[in-house]
Coordinates of C-alpha atoms in Angstrom, one line a residue:
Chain A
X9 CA -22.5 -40.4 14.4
X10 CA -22.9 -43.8 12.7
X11 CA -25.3 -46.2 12.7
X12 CA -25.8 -49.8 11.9
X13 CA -25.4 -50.0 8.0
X14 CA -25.5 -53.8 7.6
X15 CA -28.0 -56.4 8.5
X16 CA -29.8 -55.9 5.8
X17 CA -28.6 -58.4 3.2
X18 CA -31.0 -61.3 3.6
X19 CA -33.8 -59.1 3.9
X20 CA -33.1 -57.9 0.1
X21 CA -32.2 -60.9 -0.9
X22 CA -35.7 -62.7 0.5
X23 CA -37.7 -59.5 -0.8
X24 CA -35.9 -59.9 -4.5
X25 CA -36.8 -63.7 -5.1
X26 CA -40.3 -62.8 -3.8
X27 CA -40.2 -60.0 -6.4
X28 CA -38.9 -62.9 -9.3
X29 CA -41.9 -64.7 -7.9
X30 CA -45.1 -61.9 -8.2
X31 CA -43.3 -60.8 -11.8
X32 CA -44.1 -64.4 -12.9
X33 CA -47.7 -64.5 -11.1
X34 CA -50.0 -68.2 -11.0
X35 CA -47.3 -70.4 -12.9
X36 CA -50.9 -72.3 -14.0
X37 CA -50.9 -69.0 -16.3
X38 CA -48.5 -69.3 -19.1
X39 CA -46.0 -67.0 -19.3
X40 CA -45.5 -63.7 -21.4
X41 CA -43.2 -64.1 -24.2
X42 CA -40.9 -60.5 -25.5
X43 CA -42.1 -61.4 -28.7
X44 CA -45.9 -61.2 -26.9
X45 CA -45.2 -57.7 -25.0
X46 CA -43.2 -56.8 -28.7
X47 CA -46.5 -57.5 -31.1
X48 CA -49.8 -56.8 -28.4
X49 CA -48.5 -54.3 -26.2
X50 CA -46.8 -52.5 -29.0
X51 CA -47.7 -48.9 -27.5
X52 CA -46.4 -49.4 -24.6
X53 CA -43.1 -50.3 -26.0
X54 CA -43.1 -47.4 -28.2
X55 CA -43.4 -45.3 -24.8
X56 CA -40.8 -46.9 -23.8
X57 CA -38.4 -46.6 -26.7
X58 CA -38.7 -42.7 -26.4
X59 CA -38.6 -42.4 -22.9
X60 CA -35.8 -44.4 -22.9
X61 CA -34.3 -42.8 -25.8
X62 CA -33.2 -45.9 -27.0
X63 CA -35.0 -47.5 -30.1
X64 CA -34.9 -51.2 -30.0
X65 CA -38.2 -53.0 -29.9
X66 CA -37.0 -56.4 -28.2
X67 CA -35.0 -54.4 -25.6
X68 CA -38.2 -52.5 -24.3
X69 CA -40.1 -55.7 -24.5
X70 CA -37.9 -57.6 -22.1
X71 CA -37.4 -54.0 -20.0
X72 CA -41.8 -54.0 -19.1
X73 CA -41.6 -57.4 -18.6
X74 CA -38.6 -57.2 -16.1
X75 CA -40.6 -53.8 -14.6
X76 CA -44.2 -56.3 -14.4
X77 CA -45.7 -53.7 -16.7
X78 CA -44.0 -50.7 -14.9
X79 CA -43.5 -48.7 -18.1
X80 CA -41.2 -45.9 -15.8
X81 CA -39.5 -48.6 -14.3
X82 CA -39.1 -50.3 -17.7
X83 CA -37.4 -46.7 -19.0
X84 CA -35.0 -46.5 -16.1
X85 CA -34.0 -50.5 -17.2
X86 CA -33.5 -48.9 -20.8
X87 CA -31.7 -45.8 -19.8
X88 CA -29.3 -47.8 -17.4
X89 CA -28.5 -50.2 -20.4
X90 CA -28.3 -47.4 -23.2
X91 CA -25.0 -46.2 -21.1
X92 CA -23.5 -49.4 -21.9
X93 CA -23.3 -48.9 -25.2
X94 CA -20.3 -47.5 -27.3
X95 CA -21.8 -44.6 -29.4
X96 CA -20.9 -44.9 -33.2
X97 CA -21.4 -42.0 -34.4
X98 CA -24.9 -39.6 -35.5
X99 CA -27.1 -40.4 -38.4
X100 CA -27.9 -37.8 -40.7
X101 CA -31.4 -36.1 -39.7
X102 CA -34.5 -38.4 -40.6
X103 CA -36.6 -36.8 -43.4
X104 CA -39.7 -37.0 -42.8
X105 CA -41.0 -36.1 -46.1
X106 CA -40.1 -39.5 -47.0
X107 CA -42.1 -41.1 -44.8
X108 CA -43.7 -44.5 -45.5
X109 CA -46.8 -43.4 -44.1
X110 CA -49.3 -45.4 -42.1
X111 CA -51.3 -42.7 -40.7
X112 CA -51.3 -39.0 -41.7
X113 CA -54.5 -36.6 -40.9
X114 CA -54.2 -32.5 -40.8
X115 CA -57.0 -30.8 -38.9
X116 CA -56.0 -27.7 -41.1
X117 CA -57.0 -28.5 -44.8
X118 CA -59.7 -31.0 -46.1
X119 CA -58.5 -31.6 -49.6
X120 CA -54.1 -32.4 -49.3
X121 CA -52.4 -34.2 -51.5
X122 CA -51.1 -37.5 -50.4
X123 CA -55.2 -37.3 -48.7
X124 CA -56.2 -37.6 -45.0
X125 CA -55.3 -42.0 -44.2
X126 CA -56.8 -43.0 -40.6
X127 CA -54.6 -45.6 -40.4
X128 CA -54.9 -47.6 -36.9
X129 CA -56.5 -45.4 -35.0
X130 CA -58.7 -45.4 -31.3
X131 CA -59.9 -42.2 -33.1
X132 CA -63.8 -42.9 -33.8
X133 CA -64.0 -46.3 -31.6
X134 CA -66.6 -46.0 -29.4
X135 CA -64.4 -47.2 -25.7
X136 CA -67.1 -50.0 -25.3
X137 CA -65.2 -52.8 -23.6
X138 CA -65.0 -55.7 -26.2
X139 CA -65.6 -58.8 -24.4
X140 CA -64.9 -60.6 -27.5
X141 CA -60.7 -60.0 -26.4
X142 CA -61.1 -62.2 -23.7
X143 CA -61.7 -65.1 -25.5
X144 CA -59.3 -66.7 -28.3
X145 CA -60.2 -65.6 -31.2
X146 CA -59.3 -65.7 -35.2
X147 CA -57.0 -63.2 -36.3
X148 CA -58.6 -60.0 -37.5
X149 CA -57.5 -58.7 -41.3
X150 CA -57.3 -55.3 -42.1
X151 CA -58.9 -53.7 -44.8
X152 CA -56.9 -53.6 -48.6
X153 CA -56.7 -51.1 -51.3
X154 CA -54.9 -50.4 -54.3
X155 CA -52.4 -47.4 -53.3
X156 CA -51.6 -45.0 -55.3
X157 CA -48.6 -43.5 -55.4
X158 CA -49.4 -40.2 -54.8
X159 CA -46.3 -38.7 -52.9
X160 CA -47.7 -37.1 -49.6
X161 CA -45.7 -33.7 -49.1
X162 CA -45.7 -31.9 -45.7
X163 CA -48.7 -29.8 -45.6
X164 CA -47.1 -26.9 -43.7
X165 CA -44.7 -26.8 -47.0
X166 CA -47.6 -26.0 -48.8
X167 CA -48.0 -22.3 -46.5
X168 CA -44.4 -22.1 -46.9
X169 CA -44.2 -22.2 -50.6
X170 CA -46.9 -18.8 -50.0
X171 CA -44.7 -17.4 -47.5
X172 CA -47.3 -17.7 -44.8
X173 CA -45.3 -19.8 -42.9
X174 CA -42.1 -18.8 -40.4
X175 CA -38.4 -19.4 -42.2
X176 CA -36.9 -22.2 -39.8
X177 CA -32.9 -21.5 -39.4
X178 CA -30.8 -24.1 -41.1
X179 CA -27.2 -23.1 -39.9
X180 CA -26.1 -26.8 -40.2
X181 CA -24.6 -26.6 -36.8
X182 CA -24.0 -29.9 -34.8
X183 CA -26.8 -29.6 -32.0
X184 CA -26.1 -30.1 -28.2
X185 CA -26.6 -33.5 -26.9
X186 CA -28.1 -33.5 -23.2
X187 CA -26.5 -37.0 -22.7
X188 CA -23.1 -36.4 -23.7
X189 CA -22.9 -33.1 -21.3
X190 CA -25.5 -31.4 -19.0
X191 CA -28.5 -29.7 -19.5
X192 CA -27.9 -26.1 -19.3
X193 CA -29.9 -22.9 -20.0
X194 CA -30.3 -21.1 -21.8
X195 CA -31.8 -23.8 -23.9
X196 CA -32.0 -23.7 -27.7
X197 CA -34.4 -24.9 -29.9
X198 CA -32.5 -28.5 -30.6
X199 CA -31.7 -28.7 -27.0
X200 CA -35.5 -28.5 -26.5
X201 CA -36.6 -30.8 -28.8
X202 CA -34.2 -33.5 -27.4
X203 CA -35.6 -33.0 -23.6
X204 CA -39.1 -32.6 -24.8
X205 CA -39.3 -35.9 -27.0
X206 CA -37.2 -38.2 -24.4
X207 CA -39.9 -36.5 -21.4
X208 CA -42.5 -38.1 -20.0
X209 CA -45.8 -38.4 -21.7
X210 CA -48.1 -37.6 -19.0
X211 CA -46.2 -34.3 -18.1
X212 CA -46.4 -32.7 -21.2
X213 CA -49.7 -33.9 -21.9
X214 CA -50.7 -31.9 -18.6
X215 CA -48.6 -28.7 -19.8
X216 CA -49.7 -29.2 -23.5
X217 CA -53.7 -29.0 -21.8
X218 CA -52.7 -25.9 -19.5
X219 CA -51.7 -24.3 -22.8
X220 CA -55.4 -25.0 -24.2
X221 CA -57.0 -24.0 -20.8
X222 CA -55.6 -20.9 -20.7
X223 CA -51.9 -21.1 -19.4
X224 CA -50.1 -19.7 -21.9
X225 CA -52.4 -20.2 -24.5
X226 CA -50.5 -20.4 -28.5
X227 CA -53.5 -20.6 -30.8
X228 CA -52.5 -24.5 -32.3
X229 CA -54.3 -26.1 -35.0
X230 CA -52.8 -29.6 -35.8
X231 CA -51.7 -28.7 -39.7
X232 CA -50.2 -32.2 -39.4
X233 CA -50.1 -35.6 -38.2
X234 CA -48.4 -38.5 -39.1
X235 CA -46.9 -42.0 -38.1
X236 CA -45.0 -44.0 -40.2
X237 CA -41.4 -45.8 -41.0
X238 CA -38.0 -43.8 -42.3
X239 CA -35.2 -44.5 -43.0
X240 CA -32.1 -43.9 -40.8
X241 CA -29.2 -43.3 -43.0
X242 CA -25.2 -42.7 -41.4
X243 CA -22.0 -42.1 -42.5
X244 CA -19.7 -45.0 -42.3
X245 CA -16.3 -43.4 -42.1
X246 CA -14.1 -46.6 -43.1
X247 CA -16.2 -46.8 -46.4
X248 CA -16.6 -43.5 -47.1
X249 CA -20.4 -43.1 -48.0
X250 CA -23.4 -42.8 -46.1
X251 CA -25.7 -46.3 -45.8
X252 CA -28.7 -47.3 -44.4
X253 CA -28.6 -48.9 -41.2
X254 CA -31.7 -49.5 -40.4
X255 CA -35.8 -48.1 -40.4
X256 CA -37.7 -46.6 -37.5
X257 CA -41.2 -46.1 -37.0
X258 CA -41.7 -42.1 -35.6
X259 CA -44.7 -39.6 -35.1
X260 CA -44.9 -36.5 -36.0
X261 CA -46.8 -33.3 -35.5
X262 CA -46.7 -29.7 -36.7
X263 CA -49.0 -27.6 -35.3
X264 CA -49.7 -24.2 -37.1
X265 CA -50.4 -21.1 -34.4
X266 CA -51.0 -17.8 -35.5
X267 CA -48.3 -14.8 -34.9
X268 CA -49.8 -11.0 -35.1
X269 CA -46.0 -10.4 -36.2
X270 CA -43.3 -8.4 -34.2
X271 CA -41.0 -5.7 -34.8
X272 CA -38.7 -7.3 -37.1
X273 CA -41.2 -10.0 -38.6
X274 CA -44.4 -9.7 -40.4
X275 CA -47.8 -11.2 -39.4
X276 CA -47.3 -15.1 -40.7
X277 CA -48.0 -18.0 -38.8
X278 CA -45.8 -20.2 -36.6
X279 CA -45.3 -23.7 -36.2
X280 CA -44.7 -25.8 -32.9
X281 CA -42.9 -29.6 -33.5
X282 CA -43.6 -32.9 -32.4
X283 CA -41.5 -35.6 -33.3
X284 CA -41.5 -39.4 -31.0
X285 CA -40.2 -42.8 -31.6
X286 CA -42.8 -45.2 -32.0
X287 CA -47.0 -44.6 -32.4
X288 CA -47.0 -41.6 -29.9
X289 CA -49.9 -39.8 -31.4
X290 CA -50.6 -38.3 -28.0
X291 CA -46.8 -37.3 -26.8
X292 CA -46.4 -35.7 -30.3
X293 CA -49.3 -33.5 -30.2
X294 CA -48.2 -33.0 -26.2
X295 CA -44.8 -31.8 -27.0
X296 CA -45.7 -30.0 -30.2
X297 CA -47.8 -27.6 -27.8
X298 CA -45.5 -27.0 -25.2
X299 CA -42.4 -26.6 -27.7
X300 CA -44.4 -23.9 -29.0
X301 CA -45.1 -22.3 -26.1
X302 CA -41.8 -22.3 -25.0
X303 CA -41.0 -20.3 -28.2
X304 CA -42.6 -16.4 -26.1
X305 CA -39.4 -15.7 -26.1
X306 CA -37.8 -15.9 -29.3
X307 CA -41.2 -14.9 -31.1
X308 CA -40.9 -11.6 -29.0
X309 CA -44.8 -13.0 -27.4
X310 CA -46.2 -12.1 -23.4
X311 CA -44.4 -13.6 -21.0
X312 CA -47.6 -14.4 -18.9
X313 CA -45.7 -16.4 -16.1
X314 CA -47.6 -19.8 -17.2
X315 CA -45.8 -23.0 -16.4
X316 CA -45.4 -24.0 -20.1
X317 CA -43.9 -21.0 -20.7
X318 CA -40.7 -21.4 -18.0
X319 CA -38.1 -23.1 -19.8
X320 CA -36.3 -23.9 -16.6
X321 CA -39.4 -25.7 -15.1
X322 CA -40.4 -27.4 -18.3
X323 CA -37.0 -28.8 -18.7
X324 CA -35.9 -29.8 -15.7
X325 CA -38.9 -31.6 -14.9
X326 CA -39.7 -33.2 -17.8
X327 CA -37.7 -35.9 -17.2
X328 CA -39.4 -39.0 -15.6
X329 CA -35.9 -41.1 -14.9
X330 CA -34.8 -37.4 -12.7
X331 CA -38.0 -37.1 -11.3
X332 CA -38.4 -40.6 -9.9
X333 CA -34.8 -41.0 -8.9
X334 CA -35.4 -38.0 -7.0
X335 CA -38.6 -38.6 -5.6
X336 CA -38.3 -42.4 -4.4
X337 CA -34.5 -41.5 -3.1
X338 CA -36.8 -40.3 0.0
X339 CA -37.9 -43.9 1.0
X340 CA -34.4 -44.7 1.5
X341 CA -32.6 -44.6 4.7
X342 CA -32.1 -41.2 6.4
X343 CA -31.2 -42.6 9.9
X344 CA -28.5 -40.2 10.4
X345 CA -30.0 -37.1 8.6
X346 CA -33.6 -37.6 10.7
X347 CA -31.7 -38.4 14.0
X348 CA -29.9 -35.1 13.6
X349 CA -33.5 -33.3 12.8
X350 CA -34.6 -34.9 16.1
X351 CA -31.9 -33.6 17.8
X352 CA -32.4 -30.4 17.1
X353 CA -35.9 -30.9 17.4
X354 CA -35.3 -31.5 20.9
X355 CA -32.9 -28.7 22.0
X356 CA -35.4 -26.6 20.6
X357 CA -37.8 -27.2 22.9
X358 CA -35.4 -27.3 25.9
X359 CA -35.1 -23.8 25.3
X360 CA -39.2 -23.1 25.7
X361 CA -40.1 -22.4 28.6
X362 CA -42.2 -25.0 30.4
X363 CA -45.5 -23.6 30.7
X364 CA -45.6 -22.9 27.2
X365 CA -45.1 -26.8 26.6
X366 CA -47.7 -27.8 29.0
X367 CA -50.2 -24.9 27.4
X368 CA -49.7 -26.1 24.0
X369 CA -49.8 -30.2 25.0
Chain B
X4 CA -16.2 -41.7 -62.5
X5 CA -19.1 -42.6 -63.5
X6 CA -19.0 -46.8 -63.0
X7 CA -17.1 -46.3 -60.0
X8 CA -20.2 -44.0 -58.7
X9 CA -22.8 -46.0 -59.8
X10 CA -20.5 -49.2 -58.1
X11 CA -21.0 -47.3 -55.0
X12 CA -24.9 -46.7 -55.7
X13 CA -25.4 -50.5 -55.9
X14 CA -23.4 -50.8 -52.7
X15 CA -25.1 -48.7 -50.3
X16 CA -28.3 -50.1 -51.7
X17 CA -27.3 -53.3 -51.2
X18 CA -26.0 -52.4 -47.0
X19 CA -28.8 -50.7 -46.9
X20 CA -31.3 -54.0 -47.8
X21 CA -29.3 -56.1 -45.6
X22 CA -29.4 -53.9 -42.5
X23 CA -33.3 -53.9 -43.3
X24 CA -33.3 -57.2 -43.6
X25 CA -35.2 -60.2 -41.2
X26 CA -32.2 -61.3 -39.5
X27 CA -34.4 -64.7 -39.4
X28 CA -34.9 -64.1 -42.7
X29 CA -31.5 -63.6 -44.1
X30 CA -30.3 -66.8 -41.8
X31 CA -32.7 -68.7 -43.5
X32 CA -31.1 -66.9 -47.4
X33 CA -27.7 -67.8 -46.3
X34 CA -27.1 -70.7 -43.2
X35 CA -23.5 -70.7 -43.1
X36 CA -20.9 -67.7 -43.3
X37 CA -18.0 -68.3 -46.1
X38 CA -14.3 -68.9 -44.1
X39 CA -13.4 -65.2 -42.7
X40 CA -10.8 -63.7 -40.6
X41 CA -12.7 -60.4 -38.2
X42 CA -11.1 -57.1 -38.9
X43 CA -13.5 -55.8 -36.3
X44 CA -15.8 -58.7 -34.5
X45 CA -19.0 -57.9 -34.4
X46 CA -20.0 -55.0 -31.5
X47 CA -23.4 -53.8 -30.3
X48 CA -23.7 -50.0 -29.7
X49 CA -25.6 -46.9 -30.7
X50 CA -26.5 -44.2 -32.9
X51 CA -27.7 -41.3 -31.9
X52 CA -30.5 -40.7 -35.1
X53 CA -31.2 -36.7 -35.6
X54 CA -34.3 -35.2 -36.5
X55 CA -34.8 -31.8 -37.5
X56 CA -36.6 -29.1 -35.7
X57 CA -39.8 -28.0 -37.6
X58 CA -39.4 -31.2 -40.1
X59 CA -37.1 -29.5 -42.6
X60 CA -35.0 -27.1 -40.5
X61 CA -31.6 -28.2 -38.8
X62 CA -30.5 -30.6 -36.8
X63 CA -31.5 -32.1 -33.3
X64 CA -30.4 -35.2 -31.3
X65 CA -33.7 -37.2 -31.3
X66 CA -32.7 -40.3 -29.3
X67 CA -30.0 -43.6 -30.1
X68 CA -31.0 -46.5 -31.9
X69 CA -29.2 -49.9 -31.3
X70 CA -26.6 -50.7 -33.8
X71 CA -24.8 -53.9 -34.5
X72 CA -21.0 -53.6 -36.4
X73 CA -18.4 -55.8 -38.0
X74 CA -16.0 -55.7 -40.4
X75 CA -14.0 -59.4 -42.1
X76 CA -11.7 -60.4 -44.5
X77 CA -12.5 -63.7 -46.9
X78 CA -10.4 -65.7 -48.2
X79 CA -10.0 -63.9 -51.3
X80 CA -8.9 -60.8 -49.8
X81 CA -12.2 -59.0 -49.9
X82 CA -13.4 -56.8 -47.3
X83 CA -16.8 -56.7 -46.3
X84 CA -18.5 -54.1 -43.8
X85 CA -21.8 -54.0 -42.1
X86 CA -23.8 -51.5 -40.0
X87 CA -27.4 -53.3 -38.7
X88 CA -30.0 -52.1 -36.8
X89 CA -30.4 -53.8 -33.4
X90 CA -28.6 -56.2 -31.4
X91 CA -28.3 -59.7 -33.8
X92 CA -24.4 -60.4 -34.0
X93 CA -25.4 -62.7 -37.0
X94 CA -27.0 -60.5 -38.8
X95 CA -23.7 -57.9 -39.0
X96 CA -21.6 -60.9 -39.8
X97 CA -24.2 -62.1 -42.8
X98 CA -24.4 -58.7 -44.0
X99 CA -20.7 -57.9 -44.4
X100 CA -20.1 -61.2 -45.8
X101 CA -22.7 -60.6 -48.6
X102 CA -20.9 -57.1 -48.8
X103 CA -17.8 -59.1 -49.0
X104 CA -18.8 -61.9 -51.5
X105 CA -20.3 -59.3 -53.7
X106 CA -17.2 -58.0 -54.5
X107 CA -15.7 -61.4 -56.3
X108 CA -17.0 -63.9 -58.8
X109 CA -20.0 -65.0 -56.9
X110 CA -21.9 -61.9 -56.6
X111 CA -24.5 -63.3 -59.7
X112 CA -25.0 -66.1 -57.5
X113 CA -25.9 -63.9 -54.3
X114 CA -27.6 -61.3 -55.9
X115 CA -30.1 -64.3 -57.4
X116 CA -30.4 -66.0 -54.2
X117 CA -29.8 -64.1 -51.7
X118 CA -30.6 -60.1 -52.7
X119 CA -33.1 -61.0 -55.0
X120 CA -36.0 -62.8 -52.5
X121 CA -34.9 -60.1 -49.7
X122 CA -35.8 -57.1 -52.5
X123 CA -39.2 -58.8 -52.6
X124 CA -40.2 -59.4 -49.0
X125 CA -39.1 -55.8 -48.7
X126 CA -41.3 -54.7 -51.8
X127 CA -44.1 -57.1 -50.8
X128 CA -44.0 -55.8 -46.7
X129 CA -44.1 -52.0 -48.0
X130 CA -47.0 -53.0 -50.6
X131 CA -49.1 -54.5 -48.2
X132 CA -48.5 -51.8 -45.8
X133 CA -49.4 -49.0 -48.4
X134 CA -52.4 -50.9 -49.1
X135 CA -53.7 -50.6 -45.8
X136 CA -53.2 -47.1 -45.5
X137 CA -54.7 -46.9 -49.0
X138 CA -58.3 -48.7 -47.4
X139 CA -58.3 -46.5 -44.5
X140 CA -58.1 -42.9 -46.7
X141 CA -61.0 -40.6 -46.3
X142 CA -63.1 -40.3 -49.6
X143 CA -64.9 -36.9 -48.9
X144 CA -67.7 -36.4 -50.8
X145 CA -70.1 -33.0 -50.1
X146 CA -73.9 -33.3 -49.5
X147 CA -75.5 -31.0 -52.0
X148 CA -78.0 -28.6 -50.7
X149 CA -80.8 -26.5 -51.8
X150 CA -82.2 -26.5 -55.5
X151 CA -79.1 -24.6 -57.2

């Protein structure tokens, strides 16, 4: 059976200029610039360069203005884009011991070399309201130092060099690639990684905290923390030699979670990974926890049935753009699939007998 | 070997400070592009940048940056190429022209004006920034207690 599927045109059309219009607001209020959103809301564009899984500051920018601050909406604008583009190729794998480090903090060890930097941090602010923001006001000016050049090395390298630390494979195999074909289980550890760091923040953030509560629990001590710039180096094929094409600003965590050893591996510790575009101190940790928990398997651990343990939930559900596509598909029209439920609805109760009607009304 | 190695050193240093570069910046080095003929115009697409699991272990896809390409021909016959983050058409086509003019008898000329002032933006940014960092590092120190 069909029903009416047009009429609708000048209703959209009315509803998206009203949209243009409450994305601008008062027009007596100036309007936000993508350099603005770019340098003062520069979070929120990090969350939306690695949900989006595209880096490009300007490009987020102008994706939560279009969205009116919508971050979600603002990664579905990114993710639609990003499939426009012609892939060139893979960069060789950042190193993150070369940071250029703005921030780097290990809850593990006091005394590190390279030291404990703060960098710009909530951590320690007191979440007073400042009234002084909503007036104009000079430019603040951080704090200068001489630096050193003390290199900072990664502090789990330092268990490693004892042996305390798990070997991590390094079969220099090319990983799988969740956008180029679909995610299937089982999952490796790569393929992980991939889903985990493009998933939304708040859903790992609530696994990562079932973990700690309980759920699966993994032991984790943050051995490390940082945030800072590296470089993003790729082979150019018509020159033959790798170049540097560009820097990124990524956040990292390494968790360190004790291991009471299996069969075929002594008692050592283990290590869950966080890695995020952007200043994503708060994803990284997230998806450090839950990568580790996801590891029961491979470590030869207790399956204890906890969500952060199910690979299959986890990563099918930890992506937002899925989830909301899904989810809002449901507000959409379902004439014909409702008028069929009402049909049936309807024979249904043709077949009761009438006094059970009447007894139940 | 060995010149034609180091030749290549100085060259992928050189791509690698342009595609670093302030596109604003390096249109404010260098206004006007030399006469060229496009072997490739320049294109806007991505990389996929790898990361690797556990921070030294192997590879996995961490998510695409945007990448701007173009390849052209001067005059002279030399080639230059550029690879640059982001979406800035002008930026690609300034950088492989630099890579370009390098090659020929004007390359004393860019590396002065052009190269040299980039190198130390780039060296004065990355000071400034490790200076910061430097102000916010925790000094420990450990409250002594008791008489011994």
């Amino acid at each position: 059976m069909y029903v009416a599927t047009k009429g609708g045109e000048r209703a959209i059309d009315a509803a998206h200029d009203w949209l243009a219009e409450e994305r601008r607001g008062d027009p007596a209020v100036p309007e936000l610039t993508i350099a603005q959103i770019r340098e003062q809301m520069r979070l929120a564009v990090n969350r939306v360069m690695a949900e989006g899984s595209l880096y490009d500051p300007d490009l987020a920018a102008l994706a939560i203005k279009q969205a009116r601050g919508d971050l979600i909406e603002a990664i579905f604008l990114v993710r639609a884009y990003r499939t426009t583009l012609p892939r060139f190729g893979s960069s060789h794998p950042v190193e993150t011991c070369d940071m250029a480090i703005t921030r780097r903090i290990s809850a593990t060890f006091k005394d590190v070399p390279g030291g404990q930097v703060l960098g710009p941090t909530f951590d320690y602010t007191h979440r007073l309201l400042d009234f002084k923001l909503m007036a104009d006001g000079e430019a603040p000016t951080a704090a200068r130092k001489p630096a050193d050049p003390e290199p900072a090395p990664h502090i789990l390298a330092l268990l490693d060099r004892d042996g305390l630390m798990e070997p991590l494979a390094h079969d220099g195999a090319t990983p799988r690639d969740l956008t180029r074909e679909p995610l299937e289980l089982p999952a490796d550890r790569p393929l992980r990684l991939q889903a985990l760091t493009r998933g939304d923040e708040g859903f790992l953030l609530s696994l990562a905290y079932s973990t700690q509560r309980g759920y699966g629990r993994t032991h984790a001590f943050v051995g490390e923390l940082r945030i800072g710039t590296c470089a993003v180096e790729m082979e150019i094929p018509e020159l033959g030699f790798a170049v540097e094409i560009g820097e990124i600003e990524l956040t990292e965590c390494e968790t360190v979670n004790q291991f009471t050893g299996s069969k075929t591996e002594p008692p050592q510790f283990t290590r869950g990974y966080g890695l995020v575009m952007g200043q994503s101190e708060r994803k990284a940790i997230s998806m450090s926890l839950v990568e580790r928990a996801l590891r029961w398997e491979e470590l030869g651990e207790e399956n204890t049935g906890a969500p952060a343990q199910d690979t299959e939930f986890v990563l099918y559900h930890s992506d937002n753009i899925q989830a909301t596509g899904f989810l809002e598909h449901i507000k959409l029209p379902h004439y014909v699939d409702f008028q069929s439920e009402l049909e049936l609805i309807r024979k249904l109760r043709r077949a009761v007998a009438p006094e059970r009607l009447e007894a139940a009304e | 070997m060995s010149t034609q190695m180091t030749k290549t050193n100085d060259r992928q240093a050189r791509m690698g400070l342009l595609a670093r570069a302030e596109p604003a910046r390096l249109a404010a080095l260098m206004p006007d592009l030399p006469p060229h003929d496009w072997l490739r115009a320049p294109e806007t697409g991505a990389v996929m940048v790898q990361g690797r699991v556990g921070a030294t272990g192997g590879a996995f896809n961490l998510g695409e940056m945007s990448v701007t390409r173009c390849a052209l021909r001067l005059k002279s016959g030399a080639v230059g190429h550029a690879y640059v983050q982001g979406r800035d058409r002008d930026h690609a086509a300034r950088a492989a022209a630099i890579d370009a003019l390098m090659q020929g008898p004007s390359a004393e000329r860019i590396e002065a004006d052009i190269l040299s002032p980039l190198r130390r933006d780039e060296a004065g940014h990355r000071r400034v920034r490790a200076e910061k960092a430097a102000a916010t590092k925790v000094e420990f120190f450990t409250m002594v207690r008791g008489e011994d």
